[in-house]
Short mmCIF file of C-alpha atoms (C1' of nucleotides) in Angstrom, two decimals:
data_model
loop_
_atom_site.label_atom_id
_atom_site.label_comp_id
_atom_site.label_asym_id
_atom_site.label_seq_id
_atom_site.Cartn_x
_atom_site.Cartn_y
_atom_site.Cartn_z
CA MET A 1 29.39 -19.76 -29.69
CA GLY A 2 27.27 -19.93 -32.73
CA ARG A 3 25.07 -22.89 -33.24
CA ARG A 4 25.51 -24.88 -36.36
CA PRO A 5 22.37 -25.02 -38.40
CA CYS A 6 20.61 -28.31 -38.10
CA CYS A 7 21.55 -29.11 -41.65
CA ALA A 8 22.99 -27.47 -44.72
CA LYS A 9 20.10 -26.00 -46.62
CA GLU A 10 21.76 -26.20 -50.02
CA GLY A 11 20.69 -28.94 -52.33
CA LEU A 12 17.96 -30.24 -50.10
CA ASN A 13 14.42 -30.94 -51.16
CA ARG A 14 11.76 -28.88 -49.52
CA GLY A 15 8.01 -28.87 -49.47
CA ALA A 16 5.74 -31.81 -49.87
CA TRP A 17 7.21 -35.29 -49.65
CA THR A 18 6.99 -37.61 -52.60
CA ALA A 19 5.82 -41.20 -52.35
CA MET A 20 9.35 -42.32 -53.16
CA GLU A 21 10.81 -40.29 -50.33
CA ASP A 22 8.21 -41.67 -47.97
CA LYS A 23 9.11 -45.19 -48.97
CA ILE A 24 12.82 -44.62 -48.56
CA LEU A 25 12.33 -43.11 -45.13
CA THR A 26 9.92 -45.79 -44.01
CA ASP A 27 12.15 -48.58 -45.20
CA TYR A 28 15.18 -47.08 -43.56
CA ILE A 29 13.48 -46.63 -40.21
CA ARG A 30 12.00 -50.10 -40.41
CA VAL A 31 15.50 -51.49 -40.68
CA HIS A 32 17.50 -49.14 -38.52
CA GLY A 33 14.93 -47.74 -36.16
CA GLU A 34 14.25 -44.16 -35.16
CA GLY A 35 16.85 -41.71 -33.97
CA LYS A 36 20.08 -40.22 -35.29
CA TRP A 37 17.97 -37.93 -37.37
CA ARG A 38 20.82 -35.72 -38.44
CA ASN A 39 22.67 -38.56 -40.09
CA LEU A 40 19.59 -40.34 -41.33
CA PRO A 41 19.09 -38.45 -44.62
CA LYS A 42 22.65 -39.10 -45.73
CA ARG A 43 22.54 -42.75 -44.76
CA ALA A 44 19.14 -43.28 -46.28
CA GLY A 45 19.98 -41.34 -49.39
CA LEU A 46 17.39 -38.65 -48.86
CA LYS A 47 17.89 -35.06 -49.84
CA ARG A 48 16.11 -33.84 -46.76
CA CYS A 49 16.95 -32.17 -43.50
CA GLY A 50 17.07 -34.57 -40.57
CA LYS A 51 14.45 -32.61 -38.74
CA SER A 52 12.24 -32.80 -41.76
CA CYS A 53 12.64 -36.58 -41.81
CA ARG A 54 11.76 -36.79 -38.16
CA LEU A 55 8.71 -34.64 -38.61
CA ARG A 56 7.54 -36.61 -41.61
CA TRP A 57 7.92 -39.85 -39.72
CA LEU A 58 6.29 -38.70 -36.52
CA ASN A 59 3.41 -36.86 -38.09
CA TYR A 60 2.64 -39.00 -41.09
CA LEU A 61 4.52 -42.21 -41.68
CA ARG A 62 4.49 -43.79 -38.25
CA PRO A 63 2.46 -46.99 -38.41
CA ASP A 64 0.42 -46.19 -35.33
CA ILE A 65 -0.90 -42.91 -36.65
CA LYS A 66 -4.64 -42.77 -36.46
CA ARG A 67 -6.23 -41.33 -39.56
CA GLY A 68 -9.63 -39.82 -39.92
CA ASN A 69 -11.66 -37.20 -38.20
CA ILE A 70 -11.33 -36.34 -34.57
CA SER A 71 -14.22 -37.92 -32.76
CA ARG A 72 -16.43 -36.09 -30.33
CA ASP A 73 -14.87 -37.93 -27.45
CA GLU A 74 -11.45 -36.97 -28.63
CA GLU A 75 -12.50 -33.38 -29.09
CA ASP A 76 -13.95 -33.29 -25.63
CA LEU A 77 -10.73 -34.67 -24.21
CA ILE A 78 -8.65 -32.17 -26.15
CA ILE A 79 -10.74 -29.33 -24.81
CA ARG A 80 -10.41 -30.44 -21.26
CA LEU A 81 -6.72 -31.14 -21.58
CA HIS A 82 -6.17 -27.76 -23.16
CA LYS A 83 -8.07 -26.17 -20.34
CA LEU A 84 -5.61 -27.78 -18.00
CA LEU A 85 -2.38 -27.63 -19.94
CA GLY A 86 -2.70 -24.81 -22.42
CA ASN A 87 -0.89 -25.14 -25.71
CA ARG A 88 1.16 -28.12 -24.63
CA TRP A 89 0.27 -30.02 -27.72
CA SER A 90 2.71 -32.82 -27.21
CA LEU A 91 1.33 -33.50 -23.77
CA ILE A 92 -2.18 -33.42 -25.08
CA ALA A 93 -1.25 -35.68 -27.95
CA GLY A 94 0.26 -38.10 -25.50
CA ARG A 95 -3.20 -38.66 -24.12
CA LEU A 96 -4.72 -39.35 -27.50
CA PRO A 97 -3.31 -42.55 -28.95
CA GLY A 98 -2.51 -42.27 -32.61
CA ARG A 99 -2.88 -38.54 -32.74
CA THR A 100 0.06 -36.25 -33.25
CA ASP A 101 0.74 -32.94 -31.61
CA ASN A 102 0.71 -31.30 -35.01
CA GLU A 103 -2.68 -32.74 -35.79
CA ILE A 104 -4.14 -31.64 -32.50
CA LYS A 105 -2.61 -28.22 -32.82
CA ASN A 106 -4.07 -27.84 -36.29
CA TYR A 107 -7.41 -29.14 -35.13
CA TRP A 108 -7.47 -26.72 -32.26
CA ASN A 109 -6.51 -23.77 -34.41
CA THR A 110 -9.03 -24.53 -37.10
CA ASN A 111 -11.96 -25.91 -35.13
CA ILE A 112 -12.03 -25.70 -31.39
CA GLY A 113 -10.24 -22.40 -31.08
CA LYS A 114 -12.94 -20.69 -33.05
CA LYS A 115 -15.68 -22.10 -30.91
CA VAL A 116 -13.86 -21.09 -27.79
CA GLN A 117 -13.31 -17.65 -29.18
CA VAL A 118 -16.98 -17.22 -29.84
CA LEU A 119 -17.76 -18.36 -26.35
CA SER A 120 -15.34 -15.95 -24.78
CA GLN A 121 -17.03 -12.99 -26.39
CA PRO A 122 -19.20 -11.02 -23.97
CA SER A 123 -22.47 -11.73 -25.69
CA SER A 124 -21.70 -15.37 -26.10
CA THR A 125 -25.18 -16.68 -25.66
CA SER A 126 -26.71 -14.47 -28.27
CA THR A 127 -23.74 -15.12 -30.48
CA ILE A 128 -24.36 -18.80 -30.31
CA SER A 129 -27.90 -18.49 -31.49
CA ASN A 130 -26.83 -16.09 -34.18
CA ARG A 131 -24.23 -18.50 -35.37
CA ASN A 132 -26.81 -21.20 -35.57
CA ASN A 133 -28.62 -19.12 -38.09
CA SER A 134 -25.57 -18.27 -40.08
CA SER A 135 -24.42 -20.32 -42.99
CA ASN A 136 -20.96 -18.91 -42.66
CA PRO A 137 -19.61 -19.02 -39.14
CA GLN A 138 -16.81 -16.66 -40.03
CA SER A 139 -18.70 -13.81 -41.49
CA LYS A 140 -16.70 -11.66 -43.85
CA GLN A 141 -18.53 -8.61 -42.60
CA ASN A 142 -17.31 -9.26 -39.12
CA PRO A 143 -14.12 -11.22 -39.36
CA SER A 144 -12.73 -12.41 -36.10
CA PRO A 145 -9.27 -11.22 -35.28
CA PRO A 146 -6.71 -13.99 -35.42
CA ILE A 147 -6.11 -15.77 -32.20
CA ASP A 148 -2.73 -15.09 -30.74
CA HIS A 149 -1.44 -18.55 -30.05
CA SER A 150 1.92 -17.36 -28.95
CA VAL A 151 0.51 -17.26 -25.46
CA ALA A 152 -1.37 -20.11 -23.93
CA GLN A 153 -4.87 -18.88 -23.77
CA PRO A 154 -7.48 -20.05 -21.39
CA PRO A 155 -10.52 -20.93 -23.37
CA LEU A 156 -12.71 -18.87 -21.16
CA PRO A 157 -13.49 -15.20 -20.70
CA ASN A 158 -10.62 -13.04 -19.59
CA THR A 159 -12.25 -12.28 -16.32
CA GLU A 160 -11.52 -15.77 -15.17
CA PRO A 161 -8.20 -16.52 -13.61
CA SER A 162 -6.03 -18.85 -15.58
CA ARG A 163 -6.32 -22.52 -14.83
CA LEU A 164 -3.41 -23.60 -16.87
CA VAL A 165 -0.84 -25.82 -15.35
CA ARG A 166 2.36 -24.41 -16.72
CA THR A 167 4.83 -27.17 -16.64
CA LYS A 168 8.47 -26.55 -17.23
CA ALA A 169 10.30 -28.35 -19.95
CA SER A 170 10.07 -31.60 -18.08
CA ARG A 171 8.15 -33.99 -20.21
CA CYS A 172 5.30 -36.08 -19.08
CA THR A 173 6.44 -39.35 -20.52
CA LYS A 174 4.73 -41.63 -18.09
CA VAL A 175 1.20 -41.84 -16.99
CA PHE A 176 -0.11 -42.91 -13.68
CA ILE A 177 -3.26 -44.92 -13.92
CA ARG A 178 -5.04 -45.23 -10.67
CA PRO A 179 -6.37 -48.74 -10.42
CA ASP A 180 -9.69 -47.52 -9.15
CA HIS A 181 -9.79 -44.23 -10.95
CA GLN A 182 -13.16 -44.93 -12.37
CA ASN A 183 -14.56 -44.67 -8.88
CA VAL A 184 -13.58 -41.05 -8.53
CA THR A 185 -15.70 -39.79 -11.32
CA ILE A 186 -17.75 -36.81 -10.38
CA HIS A 187 -21.23 -36.84 -11.70
CA HIS A 188 -22.86 -33.62 -12.67
CA ASN A 189 -26.13 -32.74 -14.15
CA VAL A 190 -25.81 -29.46 -15.88
CA GLY A 191 -28.27 -28.18 -18.38
CA VAL A 192 -26.87 -26.83 -21.59
CA GLY A 193 -28.95 -24.51 -23.65
CA VAL A 194 -27.52 -25.46 -26.99
CA ALA A 195 -28.93 -27.71 -29.63
CA ALA A 196 -26.59 -30.63 -29.35
CA SER A 197 -27.76 -31.99 -32.63
CA ASP A 198 -25.88 -29.36 -34.52
CA PRO A 199 -22.41 -30.74 -35.03
CA VAL A 200 -21.02 -27.42 -36.13
CA ASN A 201 -22.39 -25.16 -33.51
CA ASP A 202 -22.68 -27.52 -30.65
CA ILE A 203 -20.40 -26.07 -28.05
CA SER A 204 -21.54 -28.25 -25.23
CA PRO A 205 -18.08 -29.57 -24.47
CA PHE A 206 -17.05 -26.12 -23.30
CA ILE A 207 -19.73 -25.97 -20.74
CA SER A 208 -20.14 -29.63 -20.63
CA ALA A 209 -21.88 -31.48 -17.93
CA LYS A 210 -19.62 -34.46 -18.21
CA ASP A 211 -16.57 -32.90 -16.71
CA ASP A 212 -14.42 -35.58 -15.26
CA THR A 213 -11.37 -33.39 -15.39
CA LEU A 214 -10.40 -34.86 -12.09
CA ASP A 215 -9.99 -38.22 -13.68
CA PHE A 216 -7.47 -37.31 -16.22
CA MET A 217 -5.63 -35.02 -13.86
CA MET A 218 -5.10 -38.07 -11.77
CA ASP A 219 -3.44 -39.75 -14.67
CA PHE A 220 -0.59 -37.33 -14.93
CA GLU A 221 2.51 -38.21 -13.12
CA MET A 222 3.30 -35.23 -11.00
CA ASP A 223 7.02 -34.96 -10.77
CA GLU A 224 8.81 -32.32 -8.78
CA ASN A 225 8.73 -29.70 -11.45
CA PHE A 226 5.16 -30.40 -12.26
CA LEU A 227 4.15 -30.08 -8.66
CA SER A 228 6.13 -26.96 -8.00
CA ASP A 229 4.77 -25.29 -11.04
CA PHE A 230 1.35 -26.55 -10.24
CA LEU A 231 1.45 -25.13 -6.77
CA ASN A 232 3.01 -21.83 -7.73
CA THR A 233 0.98 -21.23 -10.76
CA ASP A 234 -1.67 -18.60 -11.06
CA PHE A 235 -4.27 -21.14 -10.25
CA PRO A 236 -7.38 -19.91 -8.58
CA PRO A 237 -8.01 -21.33 -5.16
CA LEU A 238 -8.52 -24.99 -5.66
CA HIS A 239 -11.96 -25.05 -4.15
CA GLU A 240 -12.88 -22.43 -6.70
CA PHE A 241 -11.52 -24.62 -9.41
CA HIS A 242 -13.43 -27.50 -8.09
CA ASN A 243 -16.60 -25.54 -7.92
CA ASP A 244 -16.01 -24.56 -11.46
CA LEU A 245 -15.49 -28.14 -12.44
CA LYS A 246 -18.96 -28.70 -11.24
CA GLY A 247 -20.12 -26.52 -14.03
CA ASP A 248 -20.72 -23.11 -12.51
CA THR A 249 -24.23 -23.39 -13.71
CA THR A 250 -25.38 -24.27 -10.26
CA ASP A 251 -28.77 -25.65 -11.06
CA THR A 252 -28.86 -29.28 -10.14
CA VAL A 253 -25.43 -29.55 -8.71
CA THR A 254 -25.39 -30.38 -5.07
CA SER A 255 -22.47 -29.63 -2.85
CA SER A 256 -20.16 -32.56 -2.93
CA SER A 257 -19.42 -33.69 0.54
CA SER A 258 -16.86 -36.20 -0.56
CA LEU A 259 -14.86 -33.93 -2.77
CA ASP A 260 -15.20 -30.48 -1.36
CA SER A 261 -11.70 -29.99 -0.11
CA ASN A 262 -8.66 -28.85 -1.96
CA GLN A 263 -6.90 -31.99 -1.12
CA ASN A 264 -9.47 -34.25 -2.49
CA LEU A 265 -9.62 -32.34 -5.68
CA LEU A 266 -6.10 -33.23 -6.55
CA LEU A 267 -5.43 -36.41 -4.74
CA SER A 268 -7.39 -39.37 -3.67
CA ASN A 269 -6.99 -40.93 -0.27
CA GLU A 270 -5.13 -43.78 -1.85
CA MET A 271 -2.69 -41.39 -3.35
CA LEU A 272 -2.35 -39.46 -0.14
CA GLN A 273 -1.43 -42.57 1.68
CA SER A 274 1.04 -43.75 -0.85
CA SER A 275 4.66 -43.58 0.15
CA ASP A 276 5.55 -42.03 -3.17
CA LEU A 277 3.46 -39.02 -2.52
CA GLN A 278 4.59 -38.63 1.04
CA SER A 279 8.13 -38.62 -0.13
CA LEU A 280 7.22 -35.64 -2.24
CA ALA A 281 5.77 -33.77 0.69
CA PRO A 282 8.96 -31.89 1.59
CA LEU A 283 9.02 -30.52 -1.91
CA LEU A 284 5.64 -29.01 -1.57
CA ASP A 285 4.63 -25.57 -0.63
CA PRO A 286 4.13 -25.04 3.11
CA CYS A 287 0.50 -24.47 2.47
CA MET A 288 0.30 -28.15 1.66
CA ASP A 289 1.25 -29.16 5.19
CA TRP A 290 -1.75 -31.39 5.28
CA LEU A 291 0.03 -33.78 3.00
CA GLN A 292 2.66 -34.55 5.54
CA ASP A 293 0.05 -35.21 8.14
CA GLN A 294 -1.38 -38.09 6.24
"C1'" DA B 1 -17.44 -19.31 -65.26
"C1'" DA B 2 -14.00 -17.06 -62.98
"C1'" DG B 3 -11.83 -14.45 -59.60
"C1'" DA B 4 -11.79 -13.56 -54.60
"C1'" DT B 5 -11.77 -15.20 -50.21
"C1'" DG B 6 -11.65 -18.65 -46.64
"C1'" DT B 7 -10.17 -23.12 -44.68
"C1'" DC B 8 -7.24 -26.82 -43.74
"C1'" DC B 9 -3.04 -29.06 -42.80
"C1'" DA B 10 1.69 -30.58 -43.96
"C1'" DA B 11 5.92 -28.69 -43.47
"C1'" DC B 12 9.20 -25.31 -41.90
"C1'" DC B 13 11.53 -22.40 -38.46
"C1'" DG B 14 13.69 -21.04 -34.38
"C1'" DC B 15 14.22 -21.81 -29.74
"C1'" DC B 16 15.14 -24.62 -25.71
"C1'" DG B 17 16.44 -28.56 -22.65
"C1'" DT B 18 19.14 -32.67 -22.45
"C1'" DT B 19 22.97 -35.46 -23.45
"C1'" DC B 20 27.58 -36.42 -24.14
"C1'" DA B 21 32.43 -35.91 -25.09
"C1'" DG C 1 32.60 -27.43 -16.11
"C1'" DT C 2 31.84 -26.32 -20.81
"C1'" DG C 3 30.14 -26.27 -25.24
"C1'" DA C 4 28.55 -28.72 -29.30
"C1'" DA C 5 25.25 -32.00 -30.96
"C1'" DC C 6 20.90 -33.69 -30.81
"C1'" DG C 7 16.00 -34.22 -30.17
"C1'" DG C 8 11.78 -32.13 -29.28
"C1'" DC C 9 8.44 -28.49 -28.95
"C1'" DG C 10 5.23 -24.68 -30.19
"C1'" DG C 11 4.37 -21.07 -33.51
"C1'" DT C 12 4.03 -19.87 -38.20
"C1'" DT C 13 3.80 -20.31 -43.16
"C1'" DG C 14 2.39 -21.55 -47.71
"C1'" DG C 15 0.01 -24.16 -50.97
"C1'" DA C 16 -3.93 -26.99 -52.22
"C1'" DC C 17 -8.62 -27.19 -52.02
"C1'" DA C 18 -13.37 -25.43 -50.99
"C1'" DT C 19 -16.71 -21.96 -50.92
"C1'" DC C 20 -18.54 -17.57 -51.97
"C1'" DT C 21 -19.70 -13.61 -54.86
#
DNA sequence: AAGATGTCCAACCGCCGTTCA
DNA sequence: GTGAACGGCGGTTGGACATCT
C-alpha cells in the first residue's frame, strides 16, 4: 500500500523562491484562496511541489506575517509556552499572532535553546557570569554539543521531572479566553541575580519573576485528548508545579492561600462551575473526583 | 586579505492524523 | 471498513551571510 509521493520531483524548481514565483503564488491564492495545495502548482503555473507552495505561503507570503525581531515579550511567552508544551511549535505559534511555527522553531534553536542549555548545565550560575565576560558565547575551545531536538526537552536541569503537556495529534485550534482572566494573575517577587541590561546574556525569563503561566494555561481549550494526556502525563504533582511556578527561589514568595490547591492551579472557580467542565468530569481520572463534586 | 568557522533561516523531508470516496 | 489523498507538523539541511583567526 505504498504512498504516492506528494508530487513528482522531476522538472520542479527547488531552493529559494524567486520574486516572480512569489507573485504568481500570491496572486493565485488571492483569487482562489488557500487549499488544494497539490493541484495549486499546476493550476497556477508554478514548477513547484504543492507542499512547497503551502510552506512558502504560510511562512513568508501570508499578509498577516509579522516581520522583524522577536520582542522580549514574545520571547518570554515562547519560553513559557515551550515549558508547557515542548516542541509543539504550531501550538506555540498559534499564541503569537503573525509568527509562524517555522520562525519560532528557528528562533528557539538559534537563540533561546542556547540560553536554556547554558542554564541547564550544573554550574549554571558561574557559567552565566563567565558568559557575560565572553565576547563569543559559543566558544570554539568548548563547543556545546548540539541539542537533540528530536525529543521535546524541558528547558530545565534533568533532575527535574518533565512538565510538558504532551498532547496527541489533536490540534488546539480554538482558544478559551476567560472573561476575567486578568484577575487570576499570580504576583511574585523573585530576585534574579543577572544583569538584565545585557540583552544577550539576560536569562531572566527562564527564572523570571513574572510567571503568569497560569494565565495562558487557562487560555487553552482542554478537549478530551488534551485532558487525558494532561492528567496521565509525567507531570509532577500539581502542587509541586505550582510551587515551582512561584519561582522556587523562595525568598519573598508567600504561600498563596487562594491558589494552593491542585484544583485551583488548573481551573478557576468559574470554570469549575461551568457546565462544560462538569460534562467533562466523567472523562477525567478518578483522582479528579473533586471536579464532580462541584 | 583570505580562508576557516559560526550563525541564521528558508526550504525540504518524512511521518502522521484526518477526510473522503 | 478500507485505502488513497490531503494537509499539517516537527526535525533537518544547505546556502548565504557574519565573524574570527
